[in-house]
Amino acid sequence: MRFTFVTLFENLVKPYFEDSILKRAIERSLFEIDFKNPRDYAFDKHKKVDDYKIGGGAGLLLKPKPLSLCLDSIIEKSPNAHIIITTPVGKLFRQNDAKRLAKREHIVFVSGRYEGIDERIIEEYADEVFSIGDFVLTGGELASLVMCDAIARNIEGVLGNRESLSEESYEEYLLEAPSFTKPNIFKKNPSPSEFLKGNHGKITALKKTLALAKTKFHRSDLYLKSKILQRIKEDEK
Ligand code: SAM
């Protein structure tokens, strides 16, 4: 698996992979990363990558030509590369996307800057267009990193314990139940006594109840979906 970051600011992205789990995963060849700078494909005297908006409007846009040449050079070597363009007007990136995309061979993240990217690049090259939330960042580098991290931890072998993935938030539309570690009592507040008794059936049942309560409290939208899923499963029995 390879992730390519198309960015004017490689140094904003690279350090994230120089520590912890993702660093170790790269050292174990579970995935690779590389970088392409659209400026290397701008062939005018000033290596210009941005320009004013046609029709007026505030700010500058990334010009289509350097980005297009940059993406062509990637596709030429890797025809199956899956190109993801980051933009606040994309569909929301979700855990299901992270799982699905972890099966790809090569993912290319395109980071916009300034007021974004010429729309024709999106039309011509995007396999998918993602936003990471309803807010506007200064550039796509953080969005690309967020998605890459979420995808990478779903690649076989990246996490030591595969069970961590199946018991996580967003499985079957539920948030994870509250978790506790030692000490059993912290600031006079005990962890649930049931967790200490070692009856795994009861612990699982309690965790399910707590996960439902937490989801209902924080994310009523997901809670409704989880209830519907539960009902479908019961009907199928
Ligand atoms: N003018 C654009 C708009 O209002 O929709 C915002 C452009 S933003 C300042 C510059 C770049 O940051 C975008 O091209 C995109 O790559 C990235 N970006 C900003 N917010 C994002 C978000 N919520 N999700 C993904 N990418 C985002």
Coordinates of N, CA, C and O and ligand atoms in Angstrom, one line a residue, residues 86-89 110-117 130-133 135-140 143, ligand 1:
T86 N -9.2 16.8 -1.3 CA -9.7 17.3 -0.1 C -10.4 18.6 -0.3 O -9.8 19.5 -1.0
T87 N -11.6 18.8 0.2 CA -12.3 20.1 0.1 C -13.4 20.1 1.1 O -14.0 19.1 1.4
P88 N -13.7 21.3 1.6 CA -14.8 21.4 2.6 C -16.2 21.1 1.9 O -17.2 20.9 2.6
V89 N -16.2 21.1 0.6 CA -17.5 20.8 -0.1 C -17.7 19.3 -0.5 O -18.6 19.0 -1.2
V110 N -4.8 14.9 -2.5 CA -4.5 16.2 -3.1 C -4.9 17.3 -2.1 O -6.1 17.4 -1.7
S111 N -3.9 18.1 -1.7 CA -4.2 19.2 -0.7 C -4.3 20.5 -1.4 O -3.4 20.9 -2.1
G112 N -5.5 21.1 -1.3 CA -5.7 22.4 -1.8 C -5.0 23.4 -0.9 O -4.7 23.1 0.3
R113 N -4.9 24.6 -1.3 CA -4.4 25.8 -0.5 C -5.1 27.0 -1.0 O -5.8 27.0 -1.9
Y114 N -4.8 28.1 -0.3 CA -5.4 29.4 -0.7 C -7.0 29.2 -0.7 O -7.5 28.7 0.2
E115 N -7.6 29.6 -1.8 CA -9.1 29.5 -1.8 C -9.5 28.1 -2.4 O -10.7 27.9 -2.7
G116 N -8.6 27.2 -2.6 CA -8.9 25.9 -3.1 C -8.3 25.6 -4.5 O -7.3 26.2 -4.9
I117 N -9.0 24.7 -5.2 CA -8.4 24.1 -6.5 C -9.4 24.5 -7.6 O -10.6 24.4 -7.4
F130 N -13.4 14.4 -0.5 CA -13.8 14.3 0.9 C -13.6 15.5 1.7 O -12.6 16.3 1.5
S131 N -14.5 15.8 2.6 CA -14.4 16.8 3.6 C -14.2 16.0 4.9 O -14.7 14.9 5.1
I132 N -13.4 16.6 5.9 CA -13.3 16.0 7.2 C -14.2 16.6 8.2 O -14.2 16.2 9.4
G133 N -15.0 17.6 7.8 CA -15.9 18.2 8.8 C -16.5 19.5 8.3 O -15.9 20.0 7.3
F135 N -16.2 22.6 8.6 CA -15.4 23.8 9.0 C -14.4 24.0 7.9 O -14.2 23.1 7.0
V136 N -13.7 25.1 7.8 CA -12.8 25.4 6.8 C -11.3 25.5 7.3 O -11.1 26.3 8.2
L137 N -10.5 24.7 6.8 CA -9.0 24.7 7.2 C -8.3 25.6 6.2 O -8.8 25.9 5.1
T138 N -7.0 25.9 6.6 CA -6.2 26.7 5.6 C -5.7 25.9 4.5 O -5.4 26.5 3.4
G139 N -5.6 24.6 4.6 CA -5.1 23.8 3.6 C -5.5 22.3 3.8 O -6.0 22.0 4.8
G140 N -5.3 21.5 2.7 CA -5.7 20.1 2.8 C -4.8 19.2 3.5 O -5.1 18.0 3.6
A143 N -6.3 17.5 6.6 CA -7.4 16.6 6.1 C -6.8 15.4 5.6 O -7.3 14.2 5.9
Ligands
SAM1 N1 -12.8 28.5 -0.6 C1 -13.0 27.2 -0.1 C2 -14.5 27.0 0.4 O1 -15.0 28.0 0.9 O2 -15.1 26.0 0.2 C3 -12.1 26.8 1.1 C4 -10.7 26.6 0.6 S1 -9.7 26.1 2.0 C5 -9.2 27.7 2.6 C6 -8.2 25.6 1.2 C7 -8.0 24.0 1.1 O3 -8.1 23.5 2.4 C8 -9.1 23.3 0.3 O4 -8.8 23.3 -1.0 C9 -9.0 21.9 0.9 O5 -7.9 21.2 0.3 C10 -8.6 22.2 2.4 N2 -9.8 22.1 3.3 C11 -10.3 23.1 4.0 N3 -11.3 22.7 4.8 C12 -11.4 21.4 4.6 C13 -12.3 20.4 5.1 N4 -13.2 20.6 6.0 N5 -12.1 19.1 4.7 C14 -11.1 18.8 3.8 N6 -10.3 19.7 3.2 C15 -10.4 21.0 3.6

